[in-house]
Amino acid sequence: MVKPNVRTSISVQIGLLQGGACCLLTIGRICGFFAKLIDGGILPANAMNYGTTTALLCASILGAWITCARIREKPLLICLLSAGVSFLTLIIIRILFFEGGFHRIGVTALLLLGGSLIPALLVSRARGVRKKNHKKYRSRKEKKKIRIGKYY
């Protein structure tokens, strides 16, 4: 009986779709949370600037992490693609709903790019680079010297 491979990866399109959807939902939730706090009078009105920055950074980290975990191939490229999908989606939302206001678009791009690079670096670091163990060739005289040096 053949065991099914549990750790299979899914297609790039589906992984990017899942990561992008998670990113947009996270942005909406965090911004809604900050808006509720501002509306209730708990936070001042200028706290929304920090709220959107936090939302973009957290959402890009979460979206890239989910995308990278689903696809499991080339983490740096996949996380950059995830940031691009999230950025293009936010641009389309700005054009459709906010009449194309493109102020602070560079900050948005940098936050999404920086946030999506964090999971790529963490996944690359966790997998690590496999090193080959190369044994050095030593003559018999060198081996004797090493053995004698250890015991005396």
mmCIF file with all atom_site columns, N, CA, C and O in Angstrom, residues 28-45 47-48 51:
data_model
loop_
_atom_site.group_PDB
_atom_site.id
_atom_site.type_symbol
_atom_site.label_atom_id
_atom_site.label_alt_id
_atom_site.label_comp_id
_atom_site.label_asym_id
_atom_site.label_entity_id
_atom_site.label_seq_id
_atom_site.pdbx_PDB_ins_code
_atom_site.Cartn_x
_atom_site.Cartn_y
_atom_site.Cartn_z
_atom_site.occupancy
_atom_site.B_iso_or_equiv
_atom_site.pdbx_formal_charge
_atom_site.auth_seq_id
_atom_site.auth_comp_id
_atom_site.auth_asym_id
_atom_site.auth_atom_id
_atom_site.pdbx_PDB_model_num
ATOM 1  N N  . GLY A 1 28 ? -8.805  44.580 6.158  1.00 0.00 ? 28 GLY A N  1
ATOM 2  C CA . GLY A 1 28 ? -10.155 45.022 6.505  1.00 0.00 ? 28 GLY A CA 1
ATOM 3  C C  . GLY A 1 28 ? -10.460 44.867 7.986  1.00 0.00 ? 28 GLY A C  1
ATOM 4  O O  . GLY A 1 28 ? -11.047 45.761 8.613  1.00 0.00 ? 28 GLY A O  1
ATOM 5  N N  . ARG A 1 29 ? -10.048 43.753 8.556  1.00 0.00 ? 29 ARG A N  1
ATOM 6  C CA . ARG A 1 29 ? -10.309 43.521 9.987  1.00 0.00 ? 29 ARG A CA 1
ATOM 7  C C  . ARG A 1 29 ? -9.566  44.512 10.871 1.00 0.00 ? 29 ARG A C  1
ATOM 8  O O  . ARG A 1 29 ? -10.122 45.067 11.811 1.00 0.00 ? 29 ARG A O  1
ATOM 9  N N  . ILE A 1 30 ? -8.279  44.707 10.609 1.00 0.00 ? 30 ILE A N  1
ATOM 10 C CA . ILE A 1 30 ? -7.489  45.604 11.455 1.00 0.00 ? 30 ILE A CA 1
ATOM 11 C C  . ILE A 1 30 ? -7.955  47.049 11.310 1.00 0.00 ? 30 ILE A C  1
ATOM 12 O O  . ILE A 1 30 ? -8.095  47.776 12.305 1.00 0.00 ? 30 ILE A O  1
ATOM 13 N N  . CYS A 1 31 ? -8.229  47.475 10.071 1.00 0.00 ? 31 CYS A N  1
ATOM 14 C CA . CYS A 1 31 ? -8.720  48.847 9.875  1.00 0.00 ? 31 CYS A CA 1
ATOM 15 C C  . CYS A 1 31 ? -10.105 49.024 10.494 1.00 0.00 ? 31 CYS A C  1
ATOM 16 O O  . CYS A 1 31 ? -10.405 50.075 11.064 1.00 0.00 ? 31 CYS A O  1
ATOM 17 N N  . GLY A 1 32 ? -10.958 48.016 10.408 1.00 0.00 ? 32 GLY A N  1
ATOM 18 C CA . GLY A 1 32 ? -12.264 48.081 11.062 1.00 0.00 ? 32 GLY A CA 1
ATOM 19 C C  . GLY A 1 32 ? -12.146 48.163 12.570 1.00 0.00 ? 32 GLY A C  1
ATOM 20 O O  . GLY A 1 32 ? -12.887 48.899 13.234 1.00 0.00 ? 32 GLY A O  1
ATOM 21 N N  . PHE A 1 33 ? -11.178 47.433 13.130 1.00 0.00 ? 33 PHE A N  1
ATOM 22 C CA . PHE A 1 33 ? -10.944 47.478 14.573 1.00 0.00 ? 33 PHE A CA 1
ATOM 23 C C  . PHE A 1 33 ? -10.505 48.877 15.010 1.00 0.00 ? 33 PHE A C  1
ATOM 24 O O  . PHE A 1 33 ? -11.016 49.433 15.985 1.00 0.00 ? 33 PHE A O  1
ATOM 25 N N  . PHE A 1 34 ? -9.561  49.470 14.261 1.00 0.00 ? 34 PHE A N  1
ATOM 26 C CA . PHE A 1 34 ? -9.118  50.819 14.596 1.00 0.00 ? 34 PHE A CA 1
ATOM 27 C C  . PHE A 1 34 ? -10.231 51.840 14.394 1.00 0.00 ? 34 PHE A C  1
ATOM 28 O O  . PHE A 1 34 ? -10.357 52.793 15.179 1.00 0.00 ? 34 PHE A O  1
ATOM 29 N N  . ALA A 1 35 ? -11.042 51.673 13.362 1.00 0.00 ? 35 ALA A N  1
ATOM 30 C CA . ALA A 1 35 ? -12.158 52.604 13.135 1.00 0.00 ? 35 ALA A CA 1
ATOM 31 C C  . ALA A 1 35 ? -13.176 52.530 14.272 1.00 0.00 ? 35 ALA A C  1
ATOM 32 O O  . ALA A 1 35 ? -13.722 53.551 14.704 1.00 0.00 ? 35 ALA A O  1
ATOM 33 N N  . LYS A 1 36 ? -13.418 51.328 14.772 1.00 0.00 ? 36 LYS A N  1
ATOM 34 C CA . LYS A 1 36 ? -14.346 51.179 15.901 1.00 0.00 ? 36 LYS A CA 1
ATOM 35 C C  . LYS A 1 36 ? -13.794 51.840 17.163 1.00 0.00 ? 36 LYS A C  1
ATOM 36 O O  . LYS A 1 36 ? -14.537 52.460 17.924 1.00 0.00 ? 36 LYS A O  1
ATOM 37 N N  . LEU A 1 37 ? -12.480 51.704 17.387 1.00 0.00 ? 37 LEU A N  1
ATOM 38 C CA . LEU A 1 37 ? -11.870 52.353 18.542 1.00 0.00 ? 37 LEU A CA 1
ATOM 39 C C  . LEU A 1 37 ? -11.889 53.877 18.416 1.00 0.00 ? 37 LEU A C  1
ATOM 40 O O  . LEU A 1 37 ? -12.105 54.598 19.397 1.00 0.00 ? 37 LEU A O  1
ATOM 41 N N  . ILE A 1 38 ? -11.691 54.377 17.223 1.00 0.00 ? 38 ILE A N  1
ATOM 42 C CA . ILE A 1 38 ? -11.734 55.829 17.005 1.00 0.00 ? 38 ILE A CA 1
ATOM 43 C C  . ILE A 1 38 ? -13.157 56.344 17.143 1.00 0.00 ? 38 ILE A C  1
ATOM 44 O O  . ILE A 1 38 ? -13.406 57.400 17.744 1.00 0.00 ? 38 ILE A O  1
ATOM 45 N N  . ASP A 1 39 ? -14.117 55.607 16.602 1.00 0.00 ? 39 ASP A N  1
ATOM 46 C CA . ASP A 1 39 ? -15.519 56.014 16.694 1.00 0.00 ? 39 ASP A CA 1
ATOM 47 C C  . ASP A 1 39 ? -16.014 55.995 18.139 1.00 0.00 ? 39 ASP A C  1
ATOM 48 O O  . ASP A 1 39 ? -16.826 56.826 18.535 1.00 0.00 ? 39 ASP A O  1
ATOM 49 N N  . GLY A 1 40 ? -15.511 55.081 18.937 1.00 0.00 ? 40 GLY A N  1
ATOM 50 C CA . GLY A 1 40 ? -15.908 55.012 20.342 1.00 0.00 ? 40 GLY A CA 1
ATOM 51 C C  . GLY A 1 40 ? -15.224 56.045 21.214 1.00 0.00 ? 40 GLY A C  1
ATOM 52 O O  . GLY A 1 40 ? -15.546 56.177 22.384 1.00 0.00 ? 40 GLY A O  1
ATOM 53 N N  . GLY A 1 41 ? -14.260 56.767 20.678 1.00 0.00 ? 41 GLY A N  1
ATOM 54 C CA . GLY A 1 41 ? -13.565 57.795 21.429 1.00 0.00 ? 41 GLY A CA 1
ATOM 55 C C  . GLY A 1 41 ? -12.397 57.278 22.246 1.00 0.00 ? 41 GLY A C  1
ATOM 56 O O  . GLY A 1 41 ? -11.821 58.016 23.041 1.00 0.00 ? 41 GLY A O  1
ATOM 57 N N  . ILE A 1 42 ? -12.024 56.032 22.071 1.00 0.00 ? 42 ILE A N  1
ATOM 58 C CA . ILE A 1 42 ? -10.912 55.460 22.823 1.00 0.00 ? 42 ILE A CA 1
ATOM 59 C C  . ILE A 1 42 ? -9.579  55.947 22.258 1.00 0.00 ? 42 ILE A C  1
ATOM 60 O O  . ILE A 1 42 ? -8.651  56.252 23.002 1.00 0.00 ? 42 ILE A O  1
ATOM 61 N N  . LEU A 1 43 ? -9.488  56.052 20.943 1.00 0.00 ? 43 LEU A N  1
ATOM 62 C CA . LEU A 1 43 ? -8.281  56.541 20.289 1.00 0.00 ? 43 LEU A CA 1
ATOM 63 C C  . LEU A 1 43 ? -8.550  57.877 19.619 1.00 0.00 ? 43 LEU A C  1
ATOM 64 O O  . LEU A 1 43 ? -9.677  58.146 19.185 1.00 0.00 ? 43 LEU A O  1
ATOM 65 N N  . PRO A 1 44 ? -7.529  58.739 19.491 1.00 0.00 ? 44 PRO A N  1
ATOM 66 C CA . PRO A 1 44 ? -7.722  59.994 18.752 1.00 0.00 ? 44 PRO A CA 1
ATOM 67 C C  . PRO A 1 44 ? -7.846  59.730 17.253 1.00 0.00 ? 44 PRO A C  1
ATOM 68 O O  . PRO A 1 44 ? -7.502  58.650 16.758 1.00 0.00 ? 44 PRO A O  1
ATOM 69 N N  . ALA A 1 45 ? -8.313  60.706 16.520 1.00 0.00 ? 45 ALA A N  1
ATOM 70 C CA . ALA A 1 45 ? -8.585  60.525 15.092 1.00 0.00 ? 45 ALA A CA 1
ATOM 71 C C  . ALA A 1 45 ? -7.319  60.303 14.280 1.00 0.00 ? 45 ALA A C  1
ATOM 72 O O  . ALA A 1 45 ? -7.360  59.649 13.225 1.00 0.00 ? 45 ALA A O  1
ATOM 73 N N  . ALA A 1 47 ? -4.941  58.409 14.958 1.00 0.00 ? 47 ALA A N  1
ATOM 74 C CA . ALA A 1 47 ? -4.415  57.060 15.179 1.00 0.00 ? 47 ALA A CA 1
ATOM 75 C C  . ALA A 1 47 ? -4.654  56.155 13.975 1.00 0.00 ? 47 ALA A C  1
ATOM 76 O O  . ALA A 1 47 ? -4.064  55.078 13.896 1.00 0.00 ? 47 ALA A O  1
ATOM 77 N N  . MET A 1 48 ? -5.500  56.580 13.060 1.00 0.00 ? 48 MET A N  1
ATOM 78 C CA . MET A 1 48 ? -5.768  55.749 11.882 1.00 0.00 ? 48 MET A CA 1
ATOM 79 C C  . MET A 1 48 ? -4.538  55.634 10.989 1.00 0.00 ? 48 MET A C  1
ATOM 80 O O  . MET A 1 48 ? -4.378  54.641 10.283 1.00 0.00 ? 48 MET A O  1
ATOM 81 N N  . GLY A 1 51 ? -2.824  52.864 12.341 1.00 0.00 ? 51 GLY A N  1
ATOM 82 C CA . GLY A 1 51 ? -3.645  51.678 12.110 1.00 0.00 ? 51 GLY A CA 1
ATOM 83 C C  . GLY A 1 51 ? -3.468  51.111 10.716 1.00 0.00 ? 51 GLY A C  1
ATOM 84 O O  . GLY A 1 51 ? -3.355  49.898 10.542 1.00 0.00 ? 51 GLY A O  1
#
